[in-house]
Amino acid sequence: MTEPTEKSLKLIHNFVDKFCKRTGLQLHSDPDVSESVIMGLASHLEELKRPLCPCRFYPDKQQAVEERTWLCPCDPMKNCKYCHCMLFVTAEDTPVTEYLCQNHEGRIAYGWVEDPAPTVGRKGQHIPPGVSGKCC
Ligand code: SF4
């Protein structure tokens, strides 16, 4: 893991603070969880110049950057407000799962977790869950 500079860490801290406000979610209350994800994002920002999600394995990180799916906020977060890293969560420290399809791993792991702020922070938030038939 590339050691992030203070500048990269500050950029990520600013981003996550603003993103919490934009989505109505909050950072995981356990700093062992939230700070390690923040550190991973800052490390990728340092190494790749992009905040690639640190909770996944990539055979080719540069290719993952070009594909953009896992740049934070990743597609599952933008579409379903689901953070599998557990960085952006509800007040109960669980990731939102209400927009996931029933057999999604997040739904199986955490059950149905309601979005505390359903009117903000989700692409297509005007579309009722399940109508598009698309899962995250
Ligand atoms: Fe960001 Fe998505 Fe990773 Fe959560 S799962 S830290 S939203 S990229």
mmCIF file with all atom_site columns, C-alpha atoms and ligand atoms in Angstrom:
data_model
loop_
_atom_site.group_PDB
_atom_site.id
_atom_site.type_symbol
_atom_site.label_atom_id
_atom_site.label_alt_id
_atom_site.label_comp_id
_atom_site.label_asym_id
_atom_site.label_entity_id
_atom_site.label_seq_id
_atom_site.pdbx_PDB_ins_code
_atom_site.Cartn_x
_atom_site.Cartn_y
_atom_site.Cartn_z
_atom_site.occupancy
_atom_site.B_iso_or_equiv
_atom_site.pdbx_formal_charge
_atom_site.auth_seq_id
_atom_site.auth_comp_id
_atom_site.auth_asym_id
_atom_site.auth_atom_id
_atom_site.pdbx_PDB_model_num
ATOM   1   C  CA  . MET A 1 1   ? 0.000   0.000   0.000   1.00 0.00 ? 1   MET A CA  1
ATOM   2   C  CA  . THR A 1 2   ? 1.328   3.427   -0.966  1.00 0.00 ? 2   THR A CA  1
ATOM   3   C  CA  . GLU A 1 3   ? 1.731   5.713   2.041   1.00 0.00 ? 3   GLU A CA  1
ATOM   4   C  CA  . PRO A 1 4   ? -0.585  8.702   1.460   1.00 0.00 ? 4   PRO A CA  1
ATOM   5   C  CA  . THR A 1 5   ? 0.606   12.252  1.973   1.00 0.00 ? 5   THR A CA  1
ATOM   6   C  CA  . GLU A 1 6   ? -1.157  14.611  4.365   1.00 0.00 ? 6   GLU A CA  1
ATOM   7   C  CA  . LYS A 1 7   ? -2.583  16.367  1.312   1.00 0.00 ? 7   LYS A CA  1
ATOM   8   C  CA  . SER A 1 8   ? -4.224  13.174  -0.046  1.00 0.00 ? 8   SER A CA  1
ATOM   9   C  CA  . LEU A 1 9   ? -5.589  12.319  3.376   1.00 0.00 ? 9   LEU A CA  1
ATOM   10  C  CA  . LYS A 1 10  ? -7.059  15.798  3.742   1.00 0.00 ? 10  LYS A CA  1
ATOM   11  C  CA  . LEU A 1 11  ? -8.659  15.597  0.289   1.00 0.00 ? 11  LEU A CA  1
ATOM   12  C  CA  . ILE A 1 12  ? -10.320 12.295  1.160   1.00 0.00 ? 12  ILE A CA  1
ATOM   13  C  CA  . HIS A 1 13  ? -11.463 13.534  4.570   1.00 0.00 ? 13  HIS A CA  1
ATOM   14  C  CA  . ASN A 1 14  ? -13.039 16.572  2.901   1.00 0.00 ? 14  ASN A CA  1
ATOM   15  C  CA  . PHE A 1 15  ? -14.686 14.391  0.272   1.00 0.00 ? 15  PHE A CA  1
ATOM   16  C  CA  . VAL A 1 16  ? -16.200 11.944  2.783   1.00 0.00 ? 16  VAL A CA  1
ATOM   17  C  CA  . ASP A 1 17  ? -17.490 14.755  5.007   1.00 0.00 ? 17  ASP A CA  1
ATOM   18  C  CA  . LYS A 1 18  ? -19.213 16.423  2.053   1.00 0.00 ? 18  LYS A CA  1
ATOM   19  C  CA  . PHE A 1 19  ? -20.498 13.120  0.735   1.00 0.00 ? 19  PHE A CA  1
ATOM   20  C  CA  . CYS A 1 20  ? -22.123 12.312  4.097   1.00 0.00 ? 20  CYS A CA  1
ATOM   21  C  CA  . LYS A 1 21  ? -23.957 15.633  3.968   1.00 0.00 ? 21  LYS A CA  1
ATOM   22  C  CA  . ARG A 1 22  ? -25.021 14.998  0.369   1.00 0.00 ? 22  ARG A CA  1
ATOM   23  C  CA  . THR A 1 23  ? -26.410 11.512  1.074   1.00 0.00 ? 23  THR A CA  1
ATOM   24  C  CA  . GLY A 1 24  ? -27.720 11.795  4.641   1.00 0.00 ? 24  GLY A CA  1
ATOM   25  C  CA  . LEU A 1 25  ? -25.440 8.922   5.629   1.00 0.00 ? 25  LEU A CA  1
ATOM   26  C  CA  . GLN A 1 26  ? -22.670 8.971   8.215   1.00 0.00 ? 26  GLN A CA  1
ATOM   27  C  CA  . LEU A 1 27  ? -19.210 7.520   8.652   1.00 0.00 ? 27  LEU A CA  1
ATOM   28  C  CA  . HIS A 1 28  ? -18.920 4.235   10.516  1.00 0.00 ? 28  HIS A CA  1
ATOM   29  C  CA  . SER A 1 29  ? -18.567 5.094   14.185  1.00 0.00 ? 29  SER A CA  1
ATOM   30  C  CA  . ASP A 1 30  ? -15.668 2.685   14.729  1.00 0.00 ? 30  ASP A CA  1
ATOM   31  C  CA  . PRO A 1 31  ? -12.515 4.544   13.652  1.00 0.00 ? 31  PRO A CA  1
ATOM   32  C  CA  . ASP A 1 32  ? -10.818 1.180   12.970  1.00 0.00 ? 32  ASP A CA  1
ATOM   33  C  CA  . VAL A 1 33  ? -13.335 0.785   10.144  1.00 0.00 ? 33  VAL A CA  1
ATOM   34  C  CA  . SER A 1 34  ? -13.747 4.339   8.869   1.00 0.00 ? 34  SER A CA  1
ATOM   35  C  CA  . GLU A 1 35  ? -10.115 5.424   9.159   1.00 0.00 ? 35  GLU A CA  1
ATOM   36  C  CA  . SER A 1 36  ? -8.780  2.307   7.477   1.00 0.00 ? 36  SER A CA  1
ATOM   37  C  CA  . VAL A 1 37  ? -11.119 2.823   4.492   1.00 0.00 ? 37  VAL A CA  1
ATOM   38  C  CA  . ILE A 1 38  ? -10.171 6.512   4.363   1.00 0.00 ? 38  ILE A CA  1
ATOM   39  C  CA  . MET A 1 39  ? -6.508  5.528   4.492   1.00 0.00 ? 39  MET A CA  1
ATOM   40  C  CA  . GLY A 1 40  ? -7.065  3.049   1.641   1.00 0.00 ? 40  GLY A CA  1
ATOM   41  C  CA  . LEU A 1 41  ? -8.825  5.666   -0.490  1.00 0.00 ? 41  LEU A CA  1
ATOM   42  C  CA  . ALA A 1 42  ? -6.039  8.172   0.172   1.00 0.00 ? 42  ALA A CA  1
ATOM   43  C  CA  . SER A 1 43  ? -3.430  5.550   -0.678  1.00 0.00 ? 43  SER A CA  1
ATOM   44  C  CA  . HIS A 1 44  ? -5.109  4.881   -4.024  1.00 0.00 ? 44  HIS A CA  1
ATOM   45  C  CA  . LEU A 1 45  ? -5.436  8.605   -4.645  1.00 0.00 ? 45  LEU A CA  1
ATOM   46  C  CA  . GLU A 1 46  ? -1.685  8.858   -4.097  1.00 0.00 ? 46  GLU A CA  1
ATOM   47  C  CA  . GLU A 1 47  ? -0.821  5.833   -6.217  1.00 0.00 ? 47  GLU A CA  1
ATOM   48  C  CA  . LEU A 1 48  ? -3.388  6.113   -9.031  1.00 0.00 ? 48  LEU A CA  1
ATOM   49  C  CA  . LYS A 1 49  ? -4.496  9.744   -8.813  1.00 0.00 ? 49  LYS A CA  1
ATOM   50  C  CA  . ARG A 1 50  ? -8.035  8.418   -8.321  1.00 0.00 ? 50  ARG A CA  1
ATOM   51  C  CA  . PRO A 1 51  ? -9.923  7.238   -5.176  1.00 0.00 ? 51  PRO A CA  1
ATOM   52  C  CA  . LEU A 1 52  ? -10.339 3.609   -6.206  1.00 0.00 ? 52  LEU A CA  1
ATOM   53  C  CA  . CYS A 1 53  ? -12.342 1.603   -3.660  1.00 0.00 ? 53  CYS A CA  1
ATOM   54  C  CA  . PRO A 1 54  ? -9.851  -0.054  -1.286  1.00 0.00 ? 54  PRO A CA  1
ATOM   55  C  CA  . CYS A 1 55  ? -12.111 -2.978  -0.331  1.00 0.00 ? 55  CYS A CA  1
ATOM   56  C  CA  . ARG A 1 56  ? -11.724 -4.971  -3.516  1.00 0.00 ? 56  ARG A CA  1
ATOM   57  C  CA  . PHE A 1 57  ? -9.047  -6.979  -5.281  1.00 0.00 ? 57  PHE A CA  1
ATOM   58  C  CA  . TYR A 1 58  ? -8.075  -5.738  -8.756  1.00 0.00 ? 58  TYR A CA  1
ATOM   59  C  CA  . PRO A 1 59  ? -6.018  -7.846  -11.151 1.00 0.00 ? 59  PRO A CA  1
ATOM   60  C  CA  . ASP A 1 60  ? -5.208  -4.563  -12.920 1.00 0.00 ? 60  ASP A CA  1
ATOM   61  C  CA  . LYS A 1 61  ? -5.753  -1.368  -10.923 1.00 0.00 ? 61  LYS A CA  1
ATOM   62  C  CA  . GLN A 1 62  ? -5.136  0.920   -13.891 1.00 0.00 ? 62  GLN A CA  1
ATOM   63  C  CA  . GLN A 1 63  ? -7.839  -0.847  -15.857 1.00 0.00 ? 63  GLN A CA  1
ATOM   64  C  CA  . ALA A 1 64  ? -10.206 -0.546  -12.881 1.00 0.00 ? 64  ALA A CA  1
ATOM   65  C  CA  . VAL A 1 65  ? -9.548  3.193   -12.841 1.00 0.00 ? 65  VAL A CA  1
ATOM   66  C  CA  . GLU A 1 66  ? -10.376 3.446   -16.532 1.00 0.00 ? 66  GLU A CA  1
ATOM   67  C  CA  . GLU A 1 67  ? -13.595 1.444   -16.070 1.00 0.00 ? 67  GLU A CA  1
ATOM   68  C  CA  . ARG A 1 68  ? -14.650 3.882   -13.289 1.00 0.00 ? 68  ARG A CA  1
ATOM   69  C  CA  . THR A 1 69  ? -17.166 1.480   -11.647 1.00 0.00 ? 69  THR A CA  1
ATOM   70  C  CA  . TRP A 1 70  ? -15.198 1.385   -8.381  1.00 0.00 ? 70  TRP A CA  1
ATOM   71  C  CA  . LEU A 1 71  ? -14.079 4.992   -8.138  1.00 0.00 ? 71  LEU A CA  1
ATOM   72  C  CA  . CYS A 1 72  ? -15.530 6.334   -4.900  1.00 0.00 ? 72  CYS A CA  1
ATOM   73  C  CA  . PRO A 1 73  ? -18.457 6.944   -4.840  1.00 0.00 ? 73  PRO A CA  1
ATOM   74  C  CA  . CYS A 1 74  ? -18.778 3.663   -6.734  1.00 0.00 ? 74  CYS A CA  1
ATOM   75  C  CA  . ASP A 1 75  ? -21.723 2.655   -8.932  1.00 0.00 ? 75  ASP A CA  1
ATOM   76  C  CA  . PRO A 1 76  ? -23.476 0.659   -6.154  1.00 0.00 ? 76  PRO A CA  1
ATOM   77  C  CA  . MET A 1 77  ? -23.313 3.768   -3.962  1.00 0.00 ? 77  MET A CA  1
ATOM   78  C  CA  . LYS A 1 78  ? -24.541 6.111   -6.699  1.00 0.00 ? 78  LYS A CA  1
ATOM   79  C  CA  . ASN A 1 79  ? -27.374 3.799   -7.725  1.00 0.00 ? 79  ASN A CA  1
ATOM   80  C  CA  . CYS A 1 80  ? -28.336 2.079   -4.465  1.00 0.00 ? 80  CYS A CA  1
ATOM   81  C  CA  . LYS A 1 81  ? -26.562 3.993   -1.647  1.00 0.00 ? 81  LYS A CA  1
ATOM   82  C  CA  . TYR A 1 82  ? -24.847 0.714   -0.743  1.00 0.00 ? 82  TYR A CA  1
ATOM   83  C  CA  . CYS A 1 83  ? -21.280 0.901   0.623   1.00 0.00 ? 83  CYS A CA  1
ATOM   84  C  CA  . HIS A 1 84  ? -19.790 -2.553  0.930   1.00 0.00 ? 84  HIS A CA  1
ATOM   85  C  CA  . CYS A 1 85  ? -16.723 -1.037  2.695   1.00 0.00 ? 85  CYS A CA  1
ATOM   86  C  CA  . MET A 1 86  ? -19.052 0.093   5.533   1.00 0.00 ? 86  MET A CA  1
ATOM   87  C  CA  . LEU A 1 87  ? -17.670 3.619   5.302   1.00 0.00 ? 87  LEU A CA  1
ATOM   88  C  CA  . PHE A 1 88  ? -21.004 5.342   4.543   1.00 0.00 ? 88  PHE A CA  1
ATOM   89  C  CA  . VAL A 1 89  ? -23.657 3.863   6.812   1.00 0.00 ? 89  VAL A CA  1
ATOM   90  C  CA  . THR A 1 90  ? -26.806 4.555   8.831   1.00 0.00 ? 90  THR A CA  1
ATOM   91  C  CA  . ALA A 1 91  ? -26.841 5.664   12.490  1.00 0.00 ? 91  ALA A CA  1
ATOM   92  C  CA  . GLU A 1 92  ? -26.823 1.944   13.381  1.00 0.00 ? 92  GLU A CA  1
ATOM   93  C  CA  . ASP A 1 93  ? -23.542 1.402   11.487  1.00 0.00 ? 93  ASP A CA  1
ATOM   94  C  CA  . THR A 1 94  ? -25.160 -0.699  8.789   1.00 0.00 ? 94  THR A CA  1
ATOM   95  C  CA  . PRO A 1 95  ? -25.050 -0.073  5.048   1.00 0.00 ? 95  PRO A CA  1
ATOM   96  C  CA  . VAL A 1 96  ? -28.297 0.858   3.271   1.00 0.00 ? 96  VAL A CA  1
ATOM   97  C  CA  . THR A 1 97  ? -29.671 -2.215  1.486   1.00 0.00 ? 97  THR A CA  1
ATOM   98  C  CA  . GLU A 1 98  ? -33.269 -1.294  0.671   1.00 0.00 ? 98  GLU A CA  1
ATOM   99  C  CA  . TYR A 1 99  ? -32.532 -0.635  -3.016  1.00 0.00 ? 99  TYR A CA  1
ATOM   100 C  CA  . LEU A 1 100 ? -30.633 -3.900  -3.533  1.00 0.00 ? 100 LEU A CA  1
ATOM   101 C  CA  . CYS A 1 101 ? -32.268 -6.931  -5.069  1.00 0.00 ? 101 CYS A CA  1
ATOM   102 C  CA  . GLN A 1 102 ? -33.150 -9.715  -2.657  1.00 0.00 ? 102 GLN A CA  1
ATOM   103 C  CA  . ASN A 1 103 ? -30.301 -12.043 -3.570  1.00 0.00 ? 103 ASN A CA  1
ATOM   104 C  CA  . HIS A 1 104 ? -27.602 -9.357  -3.422  1.00 0.00 ? 104 HIS A CA  1
ATOM   105 C  CA  . GLU A 1 105 ? -24.822 -10.217 -0.939  1.00 0.00 ? 105 GLU A CA  1
ATOM   106 C  CA  . GLY A 1 106 ? -25.535 -7.035  1.042   1.00 0.00 ? 106 GLY A CA  1
ATOM   107 C  CA  . ARG A 1 107 ? -29.199 -7.927  1.435   1.00 0.00 ? 107 ARG A CA  1
ATOM   108 C  CA  . ILE A 1 108 ? -28.259 -11.429 2.566   1.00 0.00 ? 108 ILE A CA  1
ATOM   109 C  CA  . ALA A 1 109 ? -25.656 -10.139 5.043   1.00 0.00 ? 109 ALA A CA  1
ATOM   110 C  CA  . TYR A 1 110 ? -27.592 -7.221  6.591   1.00 0.00 ? 110 TYR A CA  1
ATOM   111 C  CA  . GLY A 1 111 ? -31.235 -7.826  5.745   1.00 0.00 ? 111 GLY A CA  1
ATOM   112 C  CA  . TRP A 1 112 ? -33.440 -4.896  4.731   1.00 0.00 ? 112 TRP A CA  1
ATOM   113 C  CA  . VAL A 1 113 ? -31.862 -1.618  5.895   1.00 0.00 ? 113 VAL A CA  1
ATOM   114 C  CA  . GLU A 1 114 ? -33.856 1.509   5.202   1.00 0.00 ? 114 GLU A CA  1
ATOM   115 C  CA  . ASP A 1 115 ? -32.304 4.599   3.680   1.00 0.00 ? 115 ASP A CA  1
ATOM   116 C  CA  . PRO A 1 116 ? -32.446 7.329   6.380   1.00 0.00 ? 116 PRO A CA  1
ATOM   117 C  CA  . ALA A 1 117 ? -32.545 10.033  3.687   1.00 0.00 ? 117 ALA A CA  1
ATOM   118 C  CA  . PRO A 1 118 ? -34.444 8.636   0.683   1.00 0.00 ? 118 PRO A CA  1
ATOM   119 C  CA  . THR A 1 119 ? -34.915 11.988  -1.051  1.00 0.00 ? 119 THR A CA  1
ATOM   120 C  CA  . VAL A 1 120 ? -31.210 12.705  -1.496  1.00 0.00 ? 120 VAL A CA  1
ATOM   121 C  CA  . GLY A 1 121 ? -27.993 11.191  -2.784  1.00 0.00 ? 121 GLY A CA  1
ATOM   122 C  CA  . ARG A 1 122 ? -29.197 8.488   -5.165  1.00 0.00 ? 122 ARG A CA  1
ATOM   123 C  CA  . LYS A 1 123 ? -29.234 8.438   -8.942  1.00 0.00 ? 123 LYS A CA  1
ATOM   124 C  CA  . GLY A 1 124 ? -32.789 7.920   -10.146 1.00 0.00 ? 124 GLY A CA  1
ATOM   125 C  CA  . GLN A 1 125 ? -34.139 8.523   -6.649  1.00 0.00 ? 125 GLN A CA  1
ATOM   126 C  CA  . HIS A 1 126 ? -37.477 9.516   -8.162  1.00 0.00 ? 126 HIS A CA  1
ATOM   127 C  CA  . ILE A 1 127 ? -37.898 5.927   -9.408  1.00 0.00 ? 127 ILE A CA  1
ATOM   128 C  CA  . PRO A 1 128 ? -39.400 3.598   -6.793  1.00 0.00 ? 128 PRO A CA  1
ATOM   129 C  CA  . PRO A 1 129 ? -37.041 0.754   -5.806  1.00 0.00 ? 129 PRO A CA  1
ATOM   130 C  CA  . GLY A 1 130 ? -37.404 -2.354  -7.934  1.00 0.00 ? 130 GLY A CA  1
ATOM   131 C  CA  . VAL A 1 131 ? -39.116 -0.599  -10.861 1.00 0.00 ? 131 VAL A CA  1
ATOM   132 C  CA  . SER A 1 132 ? -36.019 -0.459  -13.069 1.00 0.00 ? 132 SER A CA  1
ATOM   133 C  CA  . GLY A 1 133 ? -35.419 -4.188  -12.444 1.00 0.00 ? 133 GLY A CA  1
ATOM   134 C  CA  . LYS A 1 134 ? -31.709 -3.391  -12.179 1.00 0.00 ? 134 LYS A CA  1
ATOM   135 C  CA  . CYS A 1 135 ? -29.664 -4.523  -9.187  1.00 0.00 ? 135 CYS A CA  1
ATOM   136 C  CA  . CYS A 1 136 ? -26.478 -2.915  -7.909  1.00 0.00 ? 136 CYS A CA  1
HETATM 137 FE FE1 . SF4 B 2 .   ? -16.614 4.300   -1.725  1.00 0.00 ? 1   SF4 B FE1 1
HETATM 138 FE FE2 . SF4 B 2 .   ? -18.145 2.414   -2.827  1.00 0.00 ? 1   SF4 B FE2 1
HETATM 139 FE FE3 . SF4 B 2 .   ? -15.881 1.728   -1.591  1.00 0.00 ? 1   SF4 B FE3 1
HETATM 140 FE FE4 . SF4 B 2 .   ? -17.980 2.607   -0.209  1.00 0.00 ? 1   SF4 B FE4 1
HETATM 141 S  S1  . SF4 B 2 .   ? -17.895 0.719   -1.410  1.00 0.00 ? 1   SF4 B S1  1
HETATM 142 S  S2  . SF4 B 2 .   ? -15.834 3.238   0.058   1.00 0.00 ? 1   SF4 B S2  1
HETATM 143 S  S3  . SF4 B 2 .   ? -18.841 4.128   -1.582  1.00 0.00 ? 1   SF4 B S3  1
HETATM 144 S  S4  . SF4 B 2 .   ? -16.088 2.981   -3.437  1.00 0.00 ? 1   SF4 B S4  1
#
